[in-house]
PDB file of C-alpha atoms and ligand atoms in Angstrom:
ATOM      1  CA  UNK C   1     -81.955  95.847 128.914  1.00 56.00           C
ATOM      2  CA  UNK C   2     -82.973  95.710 125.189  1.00 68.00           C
ATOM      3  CA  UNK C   3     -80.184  97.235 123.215  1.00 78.00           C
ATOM      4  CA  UNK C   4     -81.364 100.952 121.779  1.00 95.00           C
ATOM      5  CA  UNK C   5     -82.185 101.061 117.987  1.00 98.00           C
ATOM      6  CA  UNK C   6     -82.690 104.674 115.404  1.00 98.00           C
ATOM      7  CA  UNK C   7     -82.995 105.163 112.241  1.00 98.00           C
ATOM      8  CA  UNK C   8     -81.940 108.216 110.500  1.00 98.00           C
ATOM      9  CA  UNK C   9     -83.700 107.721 106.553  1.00 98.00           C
ATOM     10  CA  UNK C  10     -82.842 110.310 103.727  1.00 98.00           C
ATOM     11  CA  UNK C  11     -85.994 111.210 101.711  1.00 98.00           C
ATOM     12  CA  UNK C  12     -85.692 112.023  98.034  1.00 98.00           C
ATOM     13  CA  UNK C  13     -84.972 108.819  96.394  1.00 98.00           C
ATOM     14  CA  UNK C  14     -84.562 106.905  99.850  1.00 98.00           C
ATOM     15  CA  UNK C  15     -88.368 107.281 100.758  1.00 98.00           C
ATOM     16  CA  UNK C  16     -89.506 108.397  97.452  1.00 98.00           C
ATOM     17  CA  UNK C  17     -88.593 106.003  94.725  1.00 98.00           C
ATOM     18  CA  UNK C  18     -86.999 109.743  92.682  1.00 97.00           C
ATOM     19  CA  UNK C  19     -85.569 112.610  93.627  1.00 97.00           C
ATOM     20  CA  UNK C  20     -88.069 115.018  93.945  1.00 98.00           C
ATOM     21  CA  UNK C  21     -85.682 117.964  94.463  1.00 97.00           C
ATOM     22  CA  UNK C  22     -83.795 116.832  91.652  1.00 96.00           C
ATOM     23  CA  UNK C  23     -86.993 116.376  89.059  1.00 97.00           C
ATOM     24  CA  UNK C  24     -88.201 119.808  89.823  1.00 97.00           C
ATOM     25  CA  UNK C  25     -85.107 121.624  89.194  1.00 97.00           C
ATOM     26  CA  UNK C  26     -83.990 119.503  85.563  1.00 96.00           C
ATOM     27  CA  UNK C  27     -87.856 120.730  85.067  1.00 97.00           C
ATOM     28  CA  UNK C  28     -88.314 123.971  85.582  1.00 96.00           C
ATOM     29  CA  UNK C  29     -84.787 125.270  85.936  1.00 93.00           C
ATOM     30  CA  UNK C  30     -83.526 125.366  82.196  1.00 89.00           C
ATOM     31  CA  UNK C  31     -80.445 125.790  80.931  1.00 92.00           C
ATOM     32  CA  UNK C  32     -78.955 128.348  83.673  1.00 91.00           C
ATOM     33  CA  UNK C  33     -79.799 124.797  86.324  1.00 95.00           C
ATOM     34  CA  UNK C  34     -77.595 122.330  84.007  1.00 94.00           C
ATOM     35  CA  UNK C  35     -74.723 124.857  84.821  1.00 95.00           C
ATOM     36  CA  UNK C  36     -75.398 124.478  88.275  1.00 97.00           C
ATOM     37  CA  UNK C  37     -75.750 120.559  88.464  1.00 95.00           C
ATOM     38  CA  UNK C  38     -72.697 120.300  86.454  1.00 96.00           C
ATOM     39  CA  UNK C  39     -70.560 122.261  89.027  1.00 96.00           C
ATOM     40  CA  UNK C  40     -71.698 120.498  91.451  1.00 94.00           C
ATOM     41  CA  UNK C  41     -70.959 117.101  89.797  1.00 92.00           C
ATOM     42  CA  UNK C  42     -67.728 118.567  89.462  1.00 93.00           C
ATOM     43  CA  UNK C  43     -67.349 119.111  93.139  1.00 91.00           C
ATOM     44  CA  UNK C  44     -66.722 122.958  92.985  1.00 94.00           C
ATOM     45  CA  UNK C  45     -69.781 123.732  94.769  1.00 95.00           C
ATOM     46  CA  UNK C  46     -71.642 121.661  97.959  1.00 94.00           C
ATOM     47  CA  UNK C  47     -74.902 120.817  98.099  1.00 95.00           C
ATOM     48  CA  UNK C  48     -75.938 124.013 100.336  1.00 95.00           C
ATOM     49  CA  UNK C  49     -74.728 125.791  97.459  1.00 96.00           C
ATOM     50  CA  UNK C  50     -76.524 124.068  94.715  1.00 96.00           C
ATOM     51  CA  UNK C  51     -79.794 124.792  96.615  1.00 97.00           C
ATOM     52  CA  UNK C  52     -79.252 128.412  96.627  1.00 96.00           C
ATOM     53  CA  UNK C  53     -78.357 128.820  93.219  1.00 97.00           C
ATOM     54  CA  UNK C  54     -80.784 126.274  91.521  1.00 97.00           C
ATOM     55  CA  UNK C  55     -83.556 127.757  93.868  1.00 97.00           C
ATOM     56  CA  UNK C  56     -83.138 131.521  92.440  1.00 95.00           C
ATOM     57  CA  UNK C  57     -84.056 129.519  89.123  1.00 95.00           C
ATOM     58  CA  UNK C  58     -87.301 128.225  89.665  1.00 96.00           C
ATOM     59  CA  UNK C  59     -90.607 129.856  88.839  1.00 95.00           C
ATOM     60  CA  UNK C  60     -91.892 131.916  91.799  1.00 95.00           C
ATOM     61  CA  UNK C  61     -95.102 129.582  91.773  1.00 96.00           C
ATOM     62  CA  UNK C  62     -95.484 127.645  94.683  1.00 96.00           C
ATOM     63  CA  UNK C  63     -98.340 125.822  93.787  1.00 97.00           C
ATOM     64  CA  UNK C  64     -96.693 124.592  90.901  1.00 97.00           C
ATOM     65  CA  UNK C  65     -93.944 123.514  92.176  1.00 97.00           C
ATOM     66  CA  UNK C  66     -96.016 121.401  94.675  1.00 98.00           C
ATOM     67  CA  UNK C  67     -98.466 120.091  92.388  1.00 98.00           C
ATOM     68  CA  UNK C  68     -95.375 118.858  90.107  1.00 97.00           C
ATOM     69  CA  UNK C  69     -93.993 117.230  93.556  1.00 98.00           C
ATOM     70  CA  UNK C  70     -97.081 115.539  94.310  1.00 98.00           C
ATOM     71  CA  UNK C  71     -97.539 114.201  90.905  1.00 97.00           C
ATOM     72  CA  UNK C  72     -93.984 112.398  90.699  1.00 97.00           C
ATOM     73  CA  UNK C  73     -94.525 111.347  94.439  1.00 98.00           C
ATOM     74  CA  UNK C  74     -93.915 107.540  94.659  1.00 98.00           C
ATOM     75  CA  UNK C  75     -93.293 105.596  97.808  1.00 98.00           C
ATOM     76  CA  UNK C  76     -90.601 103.293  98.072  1.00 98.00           C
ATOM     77  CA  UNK C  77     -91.961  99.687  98.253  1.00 98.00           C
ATOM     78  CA  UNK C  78     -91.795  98.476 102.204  1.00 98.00           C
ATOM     79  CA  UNK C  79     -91.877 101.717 103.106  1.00 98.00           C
ATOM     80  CA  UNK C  80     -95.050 101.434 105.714  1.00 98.00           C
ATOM     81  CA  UNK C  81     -93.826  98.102 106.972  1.00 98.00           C
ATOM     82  CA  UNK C  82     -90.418  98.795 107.745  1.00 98.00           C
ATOM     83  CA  UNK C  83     -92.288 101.871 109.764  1.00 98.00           C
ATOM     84  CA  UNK C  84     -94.273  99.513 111.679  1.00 98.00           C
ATOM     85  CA  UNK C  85     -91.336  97.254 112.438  1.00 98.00           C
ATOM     86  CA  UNK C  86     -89.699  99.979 113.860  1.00 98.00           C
ATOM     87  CA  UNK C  87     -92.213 101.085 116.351  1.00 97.00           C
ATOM     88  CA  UNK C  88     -92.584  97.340 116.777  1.00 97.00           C
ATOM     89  CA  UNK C  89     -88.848  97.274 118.304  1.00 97.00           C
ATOM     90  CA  UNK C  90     -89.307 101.216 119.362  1.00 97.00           C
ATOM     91  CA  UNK C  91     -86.755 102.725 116.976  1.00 97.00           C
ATOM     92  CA  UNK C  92     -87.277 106.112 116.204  1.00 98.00           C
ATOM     93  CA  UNK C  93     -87.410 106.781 112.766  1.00 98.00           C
ATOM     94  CA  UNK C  94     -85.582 110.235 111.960  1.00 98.00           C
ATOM     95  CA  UNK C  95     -86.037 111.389 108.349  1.00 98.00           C
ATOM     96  CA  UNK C  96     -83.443 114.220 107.044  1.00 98.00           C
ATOM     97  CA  UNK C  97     -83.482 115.922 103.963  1.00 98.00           C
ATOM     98  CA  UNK C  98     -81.580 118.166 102.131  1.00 97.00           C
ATOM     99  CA  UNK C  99     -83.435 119.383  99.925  1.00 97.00           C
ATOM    100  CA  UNK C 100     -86.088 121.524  99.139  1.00 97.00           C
ATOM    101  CA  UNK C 101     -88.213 120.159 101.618  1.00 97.00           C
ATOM    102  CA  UNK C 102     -91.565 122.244 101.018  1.00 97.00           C
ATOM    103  CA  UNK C 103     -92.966 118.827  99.089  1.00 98.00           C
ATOM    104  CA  UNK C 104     -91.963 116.164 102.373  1.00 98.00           C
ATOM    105  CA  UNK C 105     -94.656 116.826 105.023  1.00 98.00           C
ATOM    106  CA  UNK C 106     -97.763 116.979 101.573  1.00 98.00           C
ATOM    107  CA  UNK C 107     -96.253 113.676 100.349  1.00 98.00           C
ATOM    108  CA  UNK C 108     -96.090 112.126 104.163  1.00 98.00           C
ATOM    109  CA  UNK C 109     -99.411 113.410 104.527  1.00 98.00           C
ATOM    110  CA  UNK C 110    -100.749 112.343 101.298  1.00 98.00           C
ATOM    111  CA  UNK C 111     -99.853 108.305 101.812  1.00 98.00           C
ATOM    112  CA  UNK C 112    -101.079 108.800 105.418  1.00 98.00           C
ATOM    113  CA  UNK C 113     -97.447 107.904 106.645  1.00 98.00           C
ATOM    114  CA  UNK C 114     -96.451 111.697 108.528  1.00 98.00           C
ATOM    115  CA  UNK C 115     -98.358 110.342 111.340  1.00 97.00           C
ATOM    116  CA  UNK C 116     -95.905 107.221 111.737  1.00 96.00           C
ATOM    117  CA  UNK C 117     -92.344 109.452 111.613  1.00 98.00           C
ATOM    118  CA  UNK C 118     -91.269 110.726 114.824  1.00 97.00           C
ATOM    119  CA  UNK C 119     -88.831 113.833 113.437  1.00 98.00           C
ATOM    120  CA  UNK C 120     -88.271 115.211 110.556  1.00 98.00           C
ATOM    121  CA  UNK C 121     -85.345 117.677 109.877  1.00 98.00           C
ATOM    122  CA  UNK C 122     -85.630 119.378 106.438  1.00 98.00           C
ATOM    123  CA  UNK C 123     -84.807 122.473 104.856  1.00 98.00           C
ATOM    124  CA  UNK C 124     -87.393 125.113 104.144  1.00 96.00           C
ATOM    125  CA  UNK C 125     -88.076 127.403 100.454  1.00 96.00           C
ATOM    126  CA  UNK C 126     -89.929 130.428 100.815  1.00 96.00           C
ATOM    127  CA  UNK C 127     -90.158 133.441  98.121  1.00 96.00           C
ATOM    128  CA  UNK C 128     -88.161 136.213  99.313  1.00 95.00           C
ATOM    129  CA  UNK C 129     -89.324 140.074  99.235  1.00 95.00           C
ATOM    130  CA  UNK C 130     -87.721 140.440  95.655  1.00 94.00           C
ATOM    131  CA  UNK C 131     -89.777 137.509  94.061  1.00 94.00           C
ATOM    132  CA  UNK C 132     -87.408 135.104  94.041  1.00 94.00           C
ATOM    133  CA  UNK C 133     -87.065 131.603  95.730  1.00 96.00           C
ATOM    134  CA  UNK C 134     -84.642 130.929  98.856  1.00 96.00           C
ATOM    135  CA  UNK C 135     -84.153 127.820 101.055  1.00 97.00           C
ATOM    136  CA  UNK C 136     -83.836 128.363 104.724  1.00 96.00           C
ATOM    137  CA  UNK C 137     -81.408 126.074 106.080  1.00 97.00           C
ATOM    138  CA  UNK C 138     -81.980 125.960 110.332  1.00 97.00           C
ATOM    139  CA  UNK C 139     -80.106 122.766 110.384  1.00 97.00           C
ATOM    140  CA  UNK C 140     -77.189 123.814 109.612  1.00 97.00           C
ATOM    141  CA  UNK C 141     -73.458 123.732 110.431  1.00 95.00           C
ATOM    142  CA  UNK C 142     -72.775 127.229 112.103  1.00 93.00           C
ATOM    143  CA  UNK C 143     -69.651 127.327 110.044  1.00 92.00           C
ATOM    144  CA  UNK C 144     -69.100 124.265 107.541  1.00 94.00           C
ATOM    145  CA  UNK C 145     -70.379 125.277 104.227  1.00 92.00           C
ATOM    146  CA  UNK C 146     -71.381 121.678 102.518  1.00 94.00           C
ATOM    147  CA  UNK C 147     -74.300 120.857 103.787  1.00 96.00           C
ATOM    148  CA  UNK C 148     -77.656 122.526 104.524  1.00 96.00           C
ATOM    149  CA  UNK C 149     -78.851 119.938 106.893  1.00 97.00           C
ATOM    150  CA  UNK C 150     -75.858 118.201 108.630  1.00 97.00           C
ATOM    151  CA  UNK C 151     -77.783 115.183 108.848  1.00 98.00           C
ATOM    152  CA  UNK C 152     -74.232 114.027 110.760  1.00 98.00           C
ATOM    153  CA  UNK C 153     -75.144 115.947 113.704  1.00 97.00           C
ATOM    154  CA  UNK C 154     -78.301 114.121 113.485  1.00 98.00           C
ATOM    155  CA  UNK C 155     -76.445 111.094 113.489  1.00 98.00           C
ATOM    156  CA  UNK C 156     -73.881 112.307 116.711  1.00 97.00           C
ATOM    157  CA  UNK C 157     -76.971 113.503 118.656  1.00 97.00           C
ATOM    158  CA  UNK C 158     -78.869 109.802 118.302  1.00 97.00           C
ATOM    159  CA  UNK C 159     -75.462 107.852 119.451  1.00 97.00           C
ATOM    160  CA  UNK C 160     -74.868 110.611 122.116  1.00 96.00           C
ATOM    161  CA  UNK C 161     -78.435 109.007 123.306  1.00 96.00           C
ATOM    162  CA  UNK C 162     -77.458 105.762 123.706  1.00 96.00           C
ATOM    163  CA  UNK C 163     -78.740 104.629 120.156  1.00 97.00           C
ATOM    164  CA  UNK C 164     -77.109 102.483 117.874  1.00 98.00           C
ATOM    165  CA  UNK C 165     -77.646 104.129 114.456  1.00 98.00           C
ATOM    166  CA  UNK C 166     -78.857 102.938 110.661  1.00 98.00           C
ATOM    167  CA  UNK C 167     -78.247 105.259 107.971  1.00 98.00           C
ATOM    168  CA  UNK C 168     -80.124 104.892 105.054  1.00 98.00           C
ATOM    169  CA  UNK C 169     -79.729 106.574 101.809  1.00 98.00           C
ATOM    170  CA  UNK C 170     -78.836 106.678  98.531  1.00 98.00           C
ATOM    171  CA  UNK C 171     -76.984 109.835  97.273  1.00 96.00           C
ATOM    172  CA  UNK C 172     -73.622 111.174  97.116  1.00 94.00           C
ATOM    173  CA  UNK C 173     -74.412 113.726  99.900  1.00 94.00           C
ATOM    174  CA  UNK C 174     -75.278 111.000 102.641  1.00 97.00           C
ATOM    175  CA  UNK C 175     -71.708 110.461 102.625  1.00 96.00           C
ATOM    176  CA  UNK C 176     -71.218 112.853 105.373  1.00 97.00           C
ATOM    177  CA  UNK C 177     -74.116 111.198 108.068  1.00 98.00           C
ATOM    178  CA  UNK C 178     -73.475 108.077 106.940  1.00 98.00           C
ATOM    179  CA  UNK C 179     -69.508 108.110 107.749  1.00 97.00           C
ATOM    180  CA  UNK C 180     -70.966 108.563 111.500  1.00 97.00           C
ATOM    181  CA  UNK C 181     -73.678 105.808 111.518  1.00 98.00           C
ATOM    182  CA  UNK C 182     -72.957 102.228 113.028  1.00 98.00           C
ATOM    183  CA  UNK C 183     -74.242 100.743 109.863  1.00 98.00           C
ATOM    184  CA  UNK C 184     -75.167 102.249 106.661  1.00 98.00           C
ATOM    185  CA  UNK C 185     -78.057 100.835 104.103  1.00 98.00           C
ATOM    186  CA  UNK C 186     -76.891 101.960 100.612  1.00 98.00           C
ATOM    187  CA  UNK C 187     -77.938 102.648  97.562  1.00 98.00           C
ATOM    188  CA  UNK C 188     -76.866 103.802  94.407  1.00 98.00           C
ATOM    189  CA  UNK C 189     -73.857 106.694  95.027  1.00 97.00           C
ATOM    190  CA  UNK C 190     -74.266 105.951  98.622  1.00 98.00           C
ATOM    191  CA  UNK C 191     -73.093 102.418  97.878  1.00 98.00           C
ATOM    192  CA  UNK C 192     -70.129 103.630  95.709  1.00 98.00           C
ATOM    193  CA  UNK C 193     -68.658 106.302  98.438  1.00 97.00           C
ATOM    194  CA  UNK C 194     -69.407 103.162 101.349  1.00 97.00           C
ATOM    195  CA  UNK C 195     -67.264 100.756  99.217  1.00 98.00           C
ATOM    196  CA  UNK C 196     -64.441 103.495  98.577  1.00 96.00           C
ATOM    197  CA  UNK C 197     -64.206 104.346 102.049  1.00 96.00           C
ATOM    198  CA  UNK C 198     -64.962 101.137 103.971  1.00 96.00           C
ATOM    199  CA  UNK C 199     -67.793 102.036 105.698  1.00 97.00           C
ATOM    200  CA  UNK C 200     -69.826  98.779 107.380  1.00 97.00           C
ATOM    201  CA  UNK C 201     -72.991  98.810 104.752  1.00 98.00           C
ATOM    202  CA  UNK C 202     -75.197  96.651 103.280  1.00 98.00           C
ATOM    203  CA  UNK C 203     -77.166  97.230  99.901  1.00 98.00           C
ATOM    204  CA  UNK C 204     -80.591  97.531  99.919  1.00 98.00           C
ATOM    205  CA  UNK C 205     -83.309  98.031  97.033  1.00 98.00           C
ATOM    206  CA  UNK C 206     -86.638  98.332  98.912  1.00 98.00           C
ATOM    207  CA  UNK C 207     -87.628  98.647 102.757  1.00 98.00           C
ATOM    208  CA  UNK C 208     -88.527  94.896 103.302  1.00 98.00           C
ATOM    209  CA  UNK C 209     -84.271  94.602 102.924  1.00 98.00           C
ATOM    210  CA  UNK C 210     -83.684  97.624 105.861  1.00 98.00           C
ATOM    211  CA  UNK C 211     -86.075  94.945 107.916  1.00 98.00           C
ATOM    212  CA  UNK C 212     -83.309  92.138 107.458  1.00 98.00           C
ATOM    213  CA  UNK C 213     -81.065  94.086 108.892  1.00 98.00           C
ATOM    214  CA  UNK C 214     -79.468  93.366 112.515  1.00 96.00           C
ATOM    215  CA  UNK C 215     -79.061  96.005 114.634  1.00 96.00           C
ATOM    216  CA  UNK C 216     -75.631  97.041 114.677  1.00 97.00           C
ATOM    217  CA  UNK C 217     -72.961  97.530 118.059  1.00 96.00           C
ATOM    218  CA  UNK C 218     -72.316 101.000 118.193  1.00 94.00           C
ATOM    219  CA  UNK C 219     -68.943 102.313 117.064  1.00 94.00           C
ATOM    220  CA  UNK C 220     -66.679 105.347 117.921  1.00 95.00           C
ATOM    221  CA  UNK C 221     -66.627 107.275 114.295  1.00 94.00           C
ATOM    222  CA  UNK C 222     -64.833 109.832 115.286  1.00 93.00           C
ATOM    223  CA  UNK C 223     -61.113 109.205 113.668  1.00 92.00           C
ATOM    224  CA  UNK C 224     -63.200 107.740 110.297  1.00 91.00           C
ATOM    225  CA  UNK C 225     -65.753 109.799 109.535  1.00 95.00           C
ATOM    226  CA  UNK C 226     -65.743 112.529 107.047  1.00 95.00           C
ATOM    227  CA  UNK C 227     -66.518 115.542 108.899  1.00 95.00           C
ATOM    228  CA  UNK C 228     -67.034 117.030 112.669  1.00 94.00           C
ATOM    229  CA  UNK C 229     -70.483 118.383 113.018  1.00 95.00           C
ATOM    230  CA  UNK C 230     -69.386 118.895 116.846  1.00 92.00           C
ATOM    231  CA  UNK C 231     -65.632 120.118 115.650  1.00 92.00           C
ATOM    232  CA  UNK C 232     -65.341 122.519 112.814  1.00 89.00           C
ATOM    233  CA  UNK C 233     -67.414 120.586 109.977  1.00 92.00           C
ATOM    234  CA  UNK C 234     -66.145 118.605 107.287  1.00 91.00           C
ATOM    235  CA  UNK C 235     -62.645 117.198 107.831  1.00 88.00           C
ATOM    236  CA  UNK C 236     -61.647 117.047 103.706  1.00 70.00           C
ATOM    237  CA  UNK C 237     -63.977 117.485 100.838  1.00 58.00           C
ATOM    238  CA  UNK C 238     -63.411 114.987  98.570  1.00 55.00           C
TER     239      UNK C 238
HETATM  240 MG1   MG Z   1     -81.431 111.042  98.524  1.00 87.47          MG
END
């Protein structure tokens, strides 16, 4: 039997050669937003905090925040092959975000790649009844409080299937997901938190490296990873 494949790919700055999320709150959230990142750089607020707060900063003008998204949109080289080497070997590509996540399925849709995905989990931003932007977060932890989308229960859910699972990403927040995968792909902060904690990675700069990579033996995570999206969340925030 041929030995079960997934691949569970972060978006901004994975897929997209920037952060999307990232660009549109430095642009449009002022000075109130630097407060924000910097607290969160800090580590005294999670992500799923950060998107509250920087989202009640933005302009309530959803077709400017899209048309701003669109315009920085740039596809990380490799990105349509390594999608076509993965249906080749019937992989499922699963992409999770956490971030904004209005901009993913325009941009998907816009390089004529949405088609070629097979899930997406993302987070959703909608302007609330007072005028103000929110983000909907469905794929959340019912009680841990870092995360909007535990893309680790992503990660538990594809090995509970049988799949052996690639995690590839680049920020500080795919720490979580990645602690669970069988092998991580890293990139920038990604790469940092894989060397400090030991997790099996390689380093990748464009797709055409994820398609060098073996597929991986499945491992138990369970006493190494960072957090318990089946247990009570994250095990230590650090
Ligand atoms: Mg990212």
């Amino acid at each position: 039997m041929t030995a079960k494949g997934a691949y569970l790919v972060d978006f901004d700055g994975t897929i997209t050669t920037i952060d999307i999320s990232q660009e549109i709150a430095t642009f449009f959230g002022g000075t109130e937003y630097a407060k924000i990142e910097q607290m969160y750089r800090n580590k005294e607020i999670p992500i799923r905090k950060w998107l509250q707060l920087t989202a009640e900063k933005l302009p309530p003008d959803p077709d400017k925040l899209l048309e701003k998204a669109m315009e920085w949109a740039e596809i990380r080289p490799g990105f349509e092959e390594f999608l076509s080497f993965a249906r080749s070997k019937e992989r499922p590509v699963v992409v999770a975000s956490d971030g904004f996540g209005f901009y993913i399925e325009p941009i998907l849709r816009h390089f004529d790649l949405f088609e070629q995905i097979d899930v997406i989990y993302k987070n959703n931003t909608f302007l609330n009844s007072k005028g103000f932007f929110e983000v909907n977060t469905p794929y959340a932890h019912r009680t841990c409080h870092v995360c909007g989308n535990c893309k680790a229960s992503h990660v538990v859910w594809l090995k509970e299937e049988g799949k052996r699972v690639t995690y590839i990403g680049d920020g500080s927040n795919d720490r979580y997901g990645a602690s669970w995968a069988d092998h991580v792909c890293a990139r920038d902060q990604l790469l940092n938190y894989c060397r400090e904690y030991g997790f099996a990675h390689s380093q990748w700069s464009d797709f055409y490296d994820i398609i060098k990579v073996d597929l991986p033996e499945q491992y138990d995570r369970s006493k190494d990873s960072l957090c318990e999206p089946r247990g009570s969340g994250v095990k230590v925030l650090k």
